[in-house]
Coordinates of C-alpha atoms in Angstrom, one line a residue:
M254 CA 120.4 96.1 93.3
T255 CA 121.1 98.0 96.4
T256 CA 121.7 101.5 94.9
A257 CA 119.0 103.4 93.2
T258 CA 119.4 106.1 90.6
A259 CA 116.5 108.4 89.8
I260 CA 115.2 107.9 86.3
S261 CA 111.8 109.6 86.3
A262 CA 110.0 112.9 85.9
G263 CA 109.4 115.5 88.6
N264 CA 112.3 116.8 90.8
G265 CA 114.6 113.8 90.1
S266 CA 114.2 112.2 93.5
F267 CA 111.5 109.6 92.6
V268 CA 112.6 106.1 91.6
H269 CA 110.2 103.4 90.2
E270 CA 111.7 100.0 89.3
A271 CA 110.4 96.7 88.2
M272 CA 112.4 93.8 89.7
L273 CA 112.2 90.8 87.4
Y274 CA 112.7 87.5 89.3
R275 CA 112.6 83.8 88.5
D276 CA 112.3 82.0 91.8
A277 CA 112.3 82.4 95.6
D278 CA 116.0 82.8 95.9
D279 CA 116.0 85.5 93.1
Y280 CA 113.1 87.2 94.9
L281 CA 114.8 87.3 98.3
N282 CA 118.1 88.3 96.9
G283 CA 116.6 91.4 95.3
T284 CA 114.1 92.4 98.0
L285 CA 116.5 91.8 101.0
A286 CA 119.2 93.9 99.2
F287 CA 116.7 96.7 98.6
I288 CA 115.4 96.6 102.3
R289 CA 118.9 96.4 103.9
G290 CA 120.0 99.3 101.7
G291 CA 117.2 101.3 102.9
I292 CA 117.8 100.5 106.5
G293 CA 121.5 101.3 106.1
A294 CA 120.6 104.7 104.7
G295 CA 118.2 105.4 107.6
E296 CA 115.1 105.2 105.3
P297 CA 111.8 103.8 106.5
V298 CA 110.9 100.7 104.6
L299 CA 107.4 99.4 103.6
V300 CA 106.9 95.9 102.2
A301 CA 103.5 95.6 100.5
V302 CA 103.3 92.2 98.8
P303 CA 100.8 89.4 98.6
G304 CA 100.7 87.0 101.6
P305 CA 103.0 84.1 100.5
N306 CA 105.8 86.6 99.5
L307 CA 105.2 88.7 102.6
R308 CA 105.8 85.4 104.7
L309 CA 108.9 84.6 102.7
I310 CA 110.5 88.1 103.3
D311 CA 109.3 88.2 107.0
G312 CA 111.0 84.9 107.6
A313 CA 114.3 86.0 106.0
L314 CA 114.6 89.4 107.6
G315 CA 116.0 88.5 111.0
P316 CA 116.9 91.5 113.2
A317 CA 116.0 93.8 110.5
R318 CA 112.3 92.9 110.9
D319 CA 111.8 95.6 113.5
G320 CA 112.7 98.4 111.1
V321 CA 110.2 97.3 108.4
R322 CA 106.6 97.7 108.0
L323 CA 104.9 94.7 106.4
T324 CA 101.5 94.9 104.6
D325 CA 99.6 92.1 102.7
M326 CA 99.0 93.6 99.3
A327 CA 96.2 91.0 98.6
E328 CA 94.2 92.7 101.3
A329 CA 95.4 96.4 101.2
G330 CA 95.5 96.4 97.4
R331 CA 92.6 94.2 96.7
N332 CA 91.2 97.3 94.8
P333 CA 94.2 98.5 92.9
G334 CA 92.6 102.0 93.0
R335 CA 93.2 102.4 96.7
I336 CA 97.0 101.5 96.6
I337 CA 98.2 104.9 95.7
P338 CA 96.3 106.8 98.3
G339 CA 95.9 104.2 101.0
V340 CA 99.3 102.5 100.8
L341 CA 101.9 104.6 99.1
H342 CA 100.7 108.1 100.0
A343 CA 99.9 107.0 103.5
F344 CA 103.4 105.8 104.1
V345 CA 105.1 108.7 102.4
D346 CA 102.9 111.2 104.3
A347 CA 103.8 109.4 107.6
H348 CA 107.5 110.1 107.0
P349 CA 107.6 113.7 105.7
D350 CA 111.2 114.5 106.7
G351 CA 113.2 112.2 104.5
R352 CA 113.4 109.5 101.9
V353 CA 111.5 106.3 102.1
R354 CA 111.7 102.9 100.3
I355 CA 108.6 100.7 99.3
I356 CA 108.4 97.3 97.8
G357 CA 105.0 97.1 96.1
E358 CA 103.7 94.0 94.3
P359 CA 100.3 94.8 92.9
I360 CA 100.5 92.2 90.1
W361 CA 101.0 88.6 90.8
A362 CA 100.2 85.1 89.2
G363 CA 96.5 84.5 90.2
R364 CA 95.5 88.2 90.1
S365 CA 92.1 88.2 88.5
D366 CA 91.9 89.2 84.8
V367 CA 89.0 91.6 85.6
A368 CA 91.4 93.5 88.0
Y369 CA 94.4 93.5 85.7
P370 CA 93.6 96.7 83.6
A371 CA 93.1 98.6 86.8
C372 CA 96.5 97.3 88.1
V373 CA 98.4 98.4 85.0
Q374 CA 96.7 101.8 85.2
H375 CA 97.8 102.0 88.8
E376 CA 101.4 101.3 88.0
A377 CA 101.4 103.9 85.3
L378 CA 99.9 106.5 87.6
I379 CA 102.5 105.9 90.3
N380 CA 104.8 107.8 88.1
V381 CA 102.5 110.8 88.2
A382 CA 101.4 110.6 91.9
M383 CA 104.8 110.1 93.3
A384 CA 106.9 112.1 90.8
R385 CA 107.7 114.9 93.3
H386 CA 108.1 112.7 96.4
P387 CA 111.5 111.4 97.7
V388 CA 110.7 107.7 97.5
T389 CA 112.1 104.6 95.9
I390 CA 109.6 102.0 94.8
L391 CA 110.6 98.5 93.8
C392 CA 107.9 96.3 92.1
P393 CA 108.6 92.6 91.8
Y394 CA 107.4 90.7 88.7
D395 CA 107.7 86.9 88.4
V396 CA 109.0 86.3 84.8
T397 CA 108.3 82.5 85.1
A398 CA 104.6 82.8 86.1
L399 CA 103.5 86.0 84.3
R400 CA 102.4 86.2 80.7
P401 CA 104.8 88.0 78.2
D402 CA 102.2 90.8 77.7
V403 CA 102.2 91.4 81.5
L404 CA 105.9 91.7 81.5
A405 CA 105.8 94.0 78.5
D406 CA 103.3 96.2 80.4
A407 CA 105.7 96.2 83.4
A408 CA 108.4 97.5 81.1
A409 CA 105.9 100.3 79.9
T410 CA 105.1 101.4 83.4
H411 CA 108.5 101.2 85.0
P412 CA 111.3 103.7 84.0
V413 CA 113.9 101.2 85.3
L414 CA 114.2 97.3 85.1
V415 CA 116.2 95.3 87.5
D416 CA 117.2 91.6 87.3
G417 CA 120.2 89.4 87.8
R418 CA 122.3 91.3 85.2
G419 CA 121.8 94.7 87.1
R420 CA 119.8 97.8 86.5
R421 CA 119.0 99.5 83.1
T422 CA 116.6 102.0 81.7
S423 CA 113.4 100.3 80.3
P424 CA 113.4 100.6 76.5
G425 CA 109.6 100.1 76.6
Y426 CA 108.7 102.8 79.1
A427 CA 105.7 104.9 77.9
E428 CA 104.2 108.1 79.1
P429 CA 101.6 107.3 82.0
A430 CA 98.7 109.0 80.2
R431 CA 99.2 106.8 77.2
V432 CA 99.2 103.7 79.2
V433 CA 96.1 104.6 81.1
E434 CA 94.3 105.5 77.9
A435 CA 95.4 102.1 76.4
F436 CA 93.6 100.3 79.2
N437 CA 90.6 102.7 79.2
R438 CA 88.5 99.9 77.5
P439 CA 84.8 99.2 77.3
L440 CA 83.9 97.0 80.3
P441 CA 82.7 93.4 79.6
A442 CA 79.0 92.6 79.5
P443 CA 77.3 91.5 82.6
A444 CA 77.5 87.8 83.6
E445 CA 73.6 87.8 83.7
P446 CA 70.8 90.2 82.9
P447 CA 71.1 93.0 85.3
R448 CA 68.4 94.9 87.2
V449 CA 68.2 98.4 85.6
L450 CA 67.1 101.8 87.0
L451 CA 67.0 105.1 85.2
F452 CA 67.4 108.0 87.7
D453 CA 67.7 111.7 88.2
W454 CA 68.2 113.8 91.4
A455 CA 64.8 112.8 92.6
G456 CA 65.6 109.2 92.0
L457 CA 68.6 108.9 94.3
P458 CA 66.6 107.3 97.1
A459 CA 65.4 104.7 94.7
V460 CA 69.1 104.1 93.8
R461 CA 69.9 103.4 97.4
A462 CA 66.9 101.2 97.8
L463 CA 67.7 99.0 94.8
V464 CA 71.3 98.6 96.0
A465 CA 70.0 97.6 99.5
D466 CA 67.6 95.1 98.2
A467 CA 70.2 93.6 95.9
A468 CA 72.7 93.3 98.7
A469 CA 70.0 91.5 100.9
R470 CA 69.2 89.1 98.1
H471 CA 73.0 88.4 97.6
D472 CA 73.5 87.8 101.3
L473 CA 76.1 90.5 101.6
P474 CA 77.0 91.2 105.3
E475 CA 75.4 94.3 106.7
D476 CA 78.7 96.3 106.8
R477 CA 79.6 95.4 103.2
A478 CA 76.0 96.3 102.0
I479 CA 76.3 99.6 103.6
D480 CA 79.7 100.2 102.1
L481 CA 78.2 99.5 98.7
Q482 CA 75.2 101.8 99.2
I483 CA 77.5 104.7 100.1
A484 CA 79.8 104.0 97.1
V485 CA 76.9 103.8 94.7
N486 CA 75.2 106.8 96.1
E487 CA 78.4 108.8 95.8
V488 CA 78.9 107.8 92.1
A489 CA 75.2 108.3 91.3
T490 CA 75.1 111.7 92.9
N491 CA 78.2 112.7 90.8
A492 CA 76.4 111.3 87.7
V493 CA 73.4 113.5 88.0
T494 CA 75.6 116.5 89.1
H495 CA 77.9 116.5 86.0
G496 CA 76.0 114.6 83.4
R497 CA 72.8 114.8 81.6
V498 CA 69.8 113.0 83.2
P499 CA 68.7 110.4 83.5
A500 CA 71.7 108.3 84.4
T501 CA 71.5 104.6 84.6
L502 CA 72.1 102.1 87.4
R503 CA 72.7 98.3 86.6
V504 CA 73.0 95.8 89.3
W505 CA 73.9 92.0 89.0
P506 CA 75.6 89.2 90.9
D507 CA 78.8 87.6 89.6
G508 CA 79.6 84.6 91.8
S509 CA 80.3 85.8 95.3
V510 CA 80.5 89.4 94.1
L511 CA 77.8 91.9 93.7
I512 CA 78.4 94.4 90.9
C513 CA 76.8 97.9 90.7
E514 CA 77.3 100.1 87.6
V515 CA 76.5 103.7 87.0
N516 CA 76.6 105.2 83.6
D517 CA 76.2 108.9 82.7
S518 CA 76.8 111.1 79.8
G519 CA 79.8 113.0 81.2
E520 CA 83.4 112.4 80.4
M521 CA 85.9 111.8 83.2
T522 CA 89.0 113.8 82.2
D523 CA 91.1 113.6 85.3
Q524 CA 93.0 110.4 85.2
M525 CA 94.1 110.8 88.8
A526 CA 90.6 111.1 90.1
G527 CA 90.2 108.9 93.2
R528 CA 93.9 108.2 93.4
V529 CA 95.4 111.2 95.2
P530 CA 94.1 112.6 98.5
P531 CA 92.9 116.2 98.0
A532 CA 94.3 119.2 100.0
P533 CA 92.8 119.5 103.5
N534 CA 91.1 122.8 102.4
S535 CA 89.7 121.3 99.2
E536 CA 85.9 121.4 98.8
G537 CA 85.9 118.3 96.4
G538 CA 88.0 115.4 95.2
R539 CA 87.0 112.8 97.8
G540 CA 84.1 111.1 96.1
L541 CA 86.0 108.5 94.1
L542 CA 88.7 108.3 96.9
L543 CA 85.9 107.0 99.2
V544 CA 84.5 104.7 96.4
N545 CA 87.9 103.2 96.0
H546 CA 88.3 102.7 99.8
L547 CA 84.9 101.1 100.1
C548 CA 84.9 98.6 97.2
D549 CA 86.8 95.5 96.4
L550 CA 87.3 96.6 92.9
V551 CA 86.4 99.7 90.9
R552 CA 86.6 99.7 87.0
C553 CA 86.0 102.8 85.0
H554 CA 85.6 103.5 81.3
T555 CA 85.2 107.0 79.9
D556 CA 85.0 108.6 76.5
P557 CA 83.2 111.7 75.0
G558 CA 80.0 109.7 75.0
G559 CA 79.9 109.0 78.7
T560 CA 81.4 107.5 81.8
T561 CA 80.7 104.0 83.3
V562 CA 81.9 103.3 86.9
R563 CA 81.6 99.7 87.9
M564 CA 81.8 98.8 91.6
H565 CA 82.5 95.3 93.0
V566 CA 81.8 94.2 96.6
G567 CA 82.1 90.5 97.7
R568 CA 80.8 88.6 100.6

């Protein structure tokens, strides 16, 4: 597991592997070999995994700990849409002069079903976003705790599989665009009847007012209420700019989470929207990037009949 061979698109320097593990020993054997291989090669290493596994790796690193950046994926990747720009790209861009290694675990037992489709789309889009970067990414998958369909999706989104038998090309690997489209599914119905507002350009203040009122009723902390207002305003502005008016805002609570959904008549054709930081001189491309940064989860569905963007923010 210590040597990576590039099997991917782009310039041949990108490697994206799924590590299939069965228990804590298996997990540590694979991740520590990967980390030590990176350190030995002089490559900066980022470990972004959920808290319990992060503590497991941290406790086993020993002196190598000083050369590794540790990030709790349950926090940094709570919204899968922010992982590519906020975790992967951020680390790659911080080390522009050479190869880097990243352990990223965006899917784990207990990850919510509502977030799962966005997680699979994220794993597929890594193969597009990182294709021309000198980076090796290892994604652990627990074969004893995850469902068979989740493991099949891992095979579809990773060109290489790694387990106790070694490394091999994934026979199930699929083109990223096909995977993303397969999970571009209509979103589930609201948990309860939502508040509904039809709006055009002149109605944007009413959009912000409705979100503020709903946030207050839901007891969202002030900072999270502001985050949600900014995110919804960004999506609503985009809706009336690129789609036919009126667009529709729906708002409803779901447990501790407040959900705001904007629907418009336009089709979102860029699968990487909100995933890749735009060039510094770009005049656009930051809207969904900001929305992903501010929200706990963003789900999208788009087809020729329109686009729905659903934003989740919790207490």
